[in-house]
Amino acid sequence: MKERIAHEMYRRLLASTNVLILPHQRPDGDAMGAATALASFLANHKITHFIWCKTPPPPGLMFLHNADLVRSDKELWGEEKFDTIVTVDSGDLVY
């Protein structure tokens, strides 16, 4: 069952053209690690992507590859049309 779900997620990501990655607000290492790792995967597959977080990552996590991609500006929501949105390290969808 888990393998089937993982394969379906993989297939859908590869079929995407513009992905928004959403870690939880006030991101910790788990949230930033998941968001930046997914950004690396998408970049390796030449898929346009953005990371958006209501609050910027703390300075102590800016060493992570792709951490500089995190945007906190609401303008992104009007500038881009996303065909896929992925939440990472989030216990619920309340933001």
Tab-separated table of C-alpha atoms in Angstrom:
chain	number	residue	atom	x	y	z
A	1	MET	CA	0.000	0.000	0.000
A	2	LYS	CA	2.697	2.526	1.016
A	3	GLU	CA	4.747	1.712	-2.068
A	4	ARG	CA	1.729	2.320	-4.283
A	5	ILE	CA	1.092	5.695	-2.660
A	6	ALA	CA	4.754	6.673	-2.973
A	7	HIS	CA	4.776	5.652	-6.629
A	8	GLU	CA	1.636	7.698	-7.313
A	9	MET	CA	3.163	10.753	-5.610
A	10	TYR	CA	6.327	10.309	-7.667
A	11	ARG	CA	4.324	9.973	-10.884
A	12	ARG	CA	2.246	13.071	-10.150
A	13	LEU	CA	5.297	15.151	-9.267
A	14	LEU	CA	7.001	14.185	-12.519
A	15	ALA	CA	3.860	15.159	-14.436
A	16	SER	CA	3.777	18.594	-12.770
A	17	THR	CA	4.894	21.791	-14.443
A	18	ASN	CA	4.748	24.298	-11.569
A	19	VAL	CA	4.915	23.118	-7.955
A	20	LEU	CA	4.383	25.079	-4.754
A	21	ILE	CA	6.036	23.616	-1.646
A	22	LEU	CA	4.521	24.673	1.681
A	23	PRO	CA	6.343	23.966	4.960
A	24	HIS	CA	4.601	24.958	8.189
A	25	GLN	CA	5.020	28.482	9.479
A	26	ARG	CA	8.011	29.167	11.750
A	27	PRO	CA	9.794	26.275	9.994
A	28	ASP	CA	12.154	24.077	11.950
A	29	GLY	CA	14.856	21.782	10.594
A	30	ASP	CA	12.402	19.022	9.652
A	31	ALA	CA	10.169	21.359	7.671
A	32	MET	CA	13.056	23.118	5.941
A	33	GLY	CA	14.857	19.842	5.255
A	34	ALA	CA	11.761	18.357	3.623
A	35	ALA	CA	11.015	21.509	1.611
A	36	THR	CA	14.559	21.988	0.356
A	37	ALA	CA	15.023	18.291	-0.450
A	38	LEU	CA	11.836	18.318	-2.513
A	39	ALA	CA	13.043	21.501	-4.236
A	40	SER	CA	16.291	19.714	-5.155
A	41	PHE	CA	14.356	16.751	-6.562
A	42	LEU	CA	12.196	19.047	-8.672
A	43	ALA	CA	15.201	21.051	-9.875
A	44	ASN	CA	16.960	17.852	-10.915
A	45	HIS	CA	13.888	17.021	-13.016
A	46	LYS	CA	13.704	20.561	-14.453
A	47	ILE	CA	10.294	21.198	-12.877
A	48	THR	CA	9.483	24.800	-11.949
A	49	HIS	CA	8.936	25.125	-8.222
A	50	PHE	CA	8.683	27.601	-5.386
A	51	ILE	CA	8.865	27.308	-1.612
A	52	TRP	CA	6.479	29.602	0.254
A	53	CYS	CA	6.229	30.014	4.008
A	54	LYS	CA	4.258	32.588	5.952
A	55	THR	CA	7.325	33.225	8.092
A	56	PRO	CA	10.920	33.170	6.857
A	57	PRO	CA	13.236	30.373	7.973
A	58	PRO	CA	15.489	31.126	10.929
A	59	PRO	CA	19.046	32.235	10.097
A	60	GLY	CA	20.433	28.998	11.561
A	61	LEU	CA	18.819	26.984	8.738
A	62	MET	CA	19.960	29.157	5.855
A	63	PHE	CA	22.920	26.837	5.263
A	64	LEU	CA	20.538	24.320	3.682
A	65	HIS	CA	20.744	24.047	-0.075
A	66	ASN	CA	17.746	25.901	-1.587
A	67	ALA	CA	16.889	27.649	1.701
A	68	ASP	CA	17.373	30.928	-0.133
A	69	LEU	CA	14.409	30.010	-2.352
A	70	VAL	CA	11.894	30.409	0.479
A	71	ARG	CA	9.513	33.278	-0.175
A	72	SER	CA	7.167	34.851	2.352
A	73	ASP	CA	5.531	37.416	0.095
A	74	LYS	CA	1.859	36.954	-0.697
A	75	GLU	CA	2.417	38.288	-4.227
A	76	LEU	CA	3.611	34.830	-5.278
A	77	TRP	CA	0.011	33.613	-5.009
A	78	GLY	CA	-1.061	36.089	-7.681
A	79	GLU	CA	2.018	35.784	-9.898
A	80	GLU	CA	2.036	32.037	-10.420
A	81	LYS	CA	-0.438	29.333	-11.361
A	82	PHE	CA	0.408	26.066	-9.628
A	83	ASP	CA	-0.723	22.689	-10.891
A	84	THR	CA	0.613	20.940	-7.786
A	85	ILE	CA	0.831	22.053	-4.150
A	86	VAL	CA	2.739	19.926	-1.647
A	87	THR	CA	2.651	20.466	2.109
A	88	VAL	CA	5.609	19.112	4.048
A	89	ASP	CA	6.023	18.398	7.762
A	90	SER	CA	2.574	19.709	8.580
A	91	GLY	CA	0.255	18.226	11.169
A	92	ASP	CA	-2.821	19.936	9.718
A	93	LEU	CA	-3.845	22.290	6.935
A	94	VAL	CA	-4.581	25.211	9.252
A	95	TYR	CA	-2.206	28.022	8.390
